[in-house]
Coordinates of C-alpha atoms in Angstrom, one line a residue:
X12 CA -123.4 115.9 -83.4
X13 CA -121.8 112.5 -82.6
X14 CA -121.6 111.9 -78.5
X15 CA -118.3 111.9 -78.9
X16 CA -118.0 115.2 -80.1
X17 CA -120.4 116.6 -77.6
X18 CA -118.6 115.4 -74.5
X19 CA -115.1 116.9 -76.2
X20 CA -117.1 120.3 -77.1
X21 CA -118.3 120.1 -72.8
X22 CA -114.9 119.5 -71.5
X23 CA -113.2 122.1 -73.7
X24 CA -116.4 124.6 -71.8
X25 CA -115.4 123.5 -69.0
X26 CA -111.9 123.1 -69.2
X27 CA -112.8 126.8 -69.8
X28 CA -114.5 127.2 -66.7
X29 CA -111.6 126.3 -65.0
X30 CA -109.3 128.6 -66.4
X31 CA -111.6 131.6 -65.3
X32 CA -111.4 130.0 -61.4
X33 CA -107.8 129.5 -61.9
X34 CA -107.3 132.9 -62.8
X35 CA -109.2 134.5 -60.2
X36 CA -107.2 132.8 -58.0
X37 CA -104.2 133.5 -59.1
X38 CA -105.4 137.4 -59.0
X39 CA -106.5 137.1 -55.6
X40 CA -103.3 135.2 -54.5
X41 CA -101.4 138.0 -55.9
X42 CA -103.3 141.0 -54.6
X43 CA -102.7 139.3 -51.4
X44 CA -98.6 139.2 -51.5
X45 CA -98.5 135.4 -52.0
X46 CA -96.5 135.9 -55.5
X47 CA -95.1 132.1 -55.2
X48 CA -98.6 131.0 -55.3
X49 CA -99.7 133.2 -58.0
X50 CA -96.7 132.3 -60.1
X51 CA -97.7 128.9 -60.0
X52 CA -101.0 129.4 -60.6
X53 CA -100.9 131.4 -63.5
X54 CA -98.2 128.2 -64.8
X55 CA -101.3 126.2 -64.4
X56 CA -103.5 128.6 -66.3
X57 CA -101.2 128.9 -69.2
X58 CA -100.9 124.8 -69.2
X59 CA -104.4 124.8 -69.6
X60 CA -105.0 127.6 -71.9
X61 CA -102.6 125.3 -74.1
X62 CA -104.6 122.6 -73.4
X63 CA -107.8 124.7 -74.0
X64 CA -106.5 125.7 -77.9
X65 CA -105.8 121.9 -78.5
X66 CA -109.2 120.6 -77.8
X67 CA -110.4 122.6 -79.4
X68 CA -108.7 122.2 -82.4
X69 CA -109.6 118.5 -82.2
X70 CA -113.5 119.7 -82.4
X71 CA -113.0 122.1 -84.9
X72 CA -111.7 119.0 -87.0
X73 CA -114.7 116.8 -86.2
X74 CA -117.0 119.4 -87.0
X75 CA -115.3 119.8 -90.7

């Protein structure tokens, strides 16, 4: 594995990460009445769920 393809295959785990503290956030925000602030944050997560699928897409390809 290149070092190039392990620092994409760490930020897609913890672009990951992320997604898991956005979301929890978002669910807490929610359960809490603040709906604006959920909506938002569950924009976010989806932005980087895309983001997520595309990265690692990119090291699928350098692992073929």
């Amino acid at each position: 594995m290149n070092t190039s393809h392990a620092e994409l295959d760490s930020a897609s785990t913890t672009i990951d990460e992320l997604i898991d503290r956005i979301s929890a956030a978002a669910n807490r925000f929610e359960a809490g009445g603040d709906e604006a602030t959920a909506t938002d944050l569950y924009d976010v997560e989806r932005s980087m769920r895309a983001a997520s699928r595309r990265l690692g897409a990119v090291v699928r390809r350098l692992d073929a």
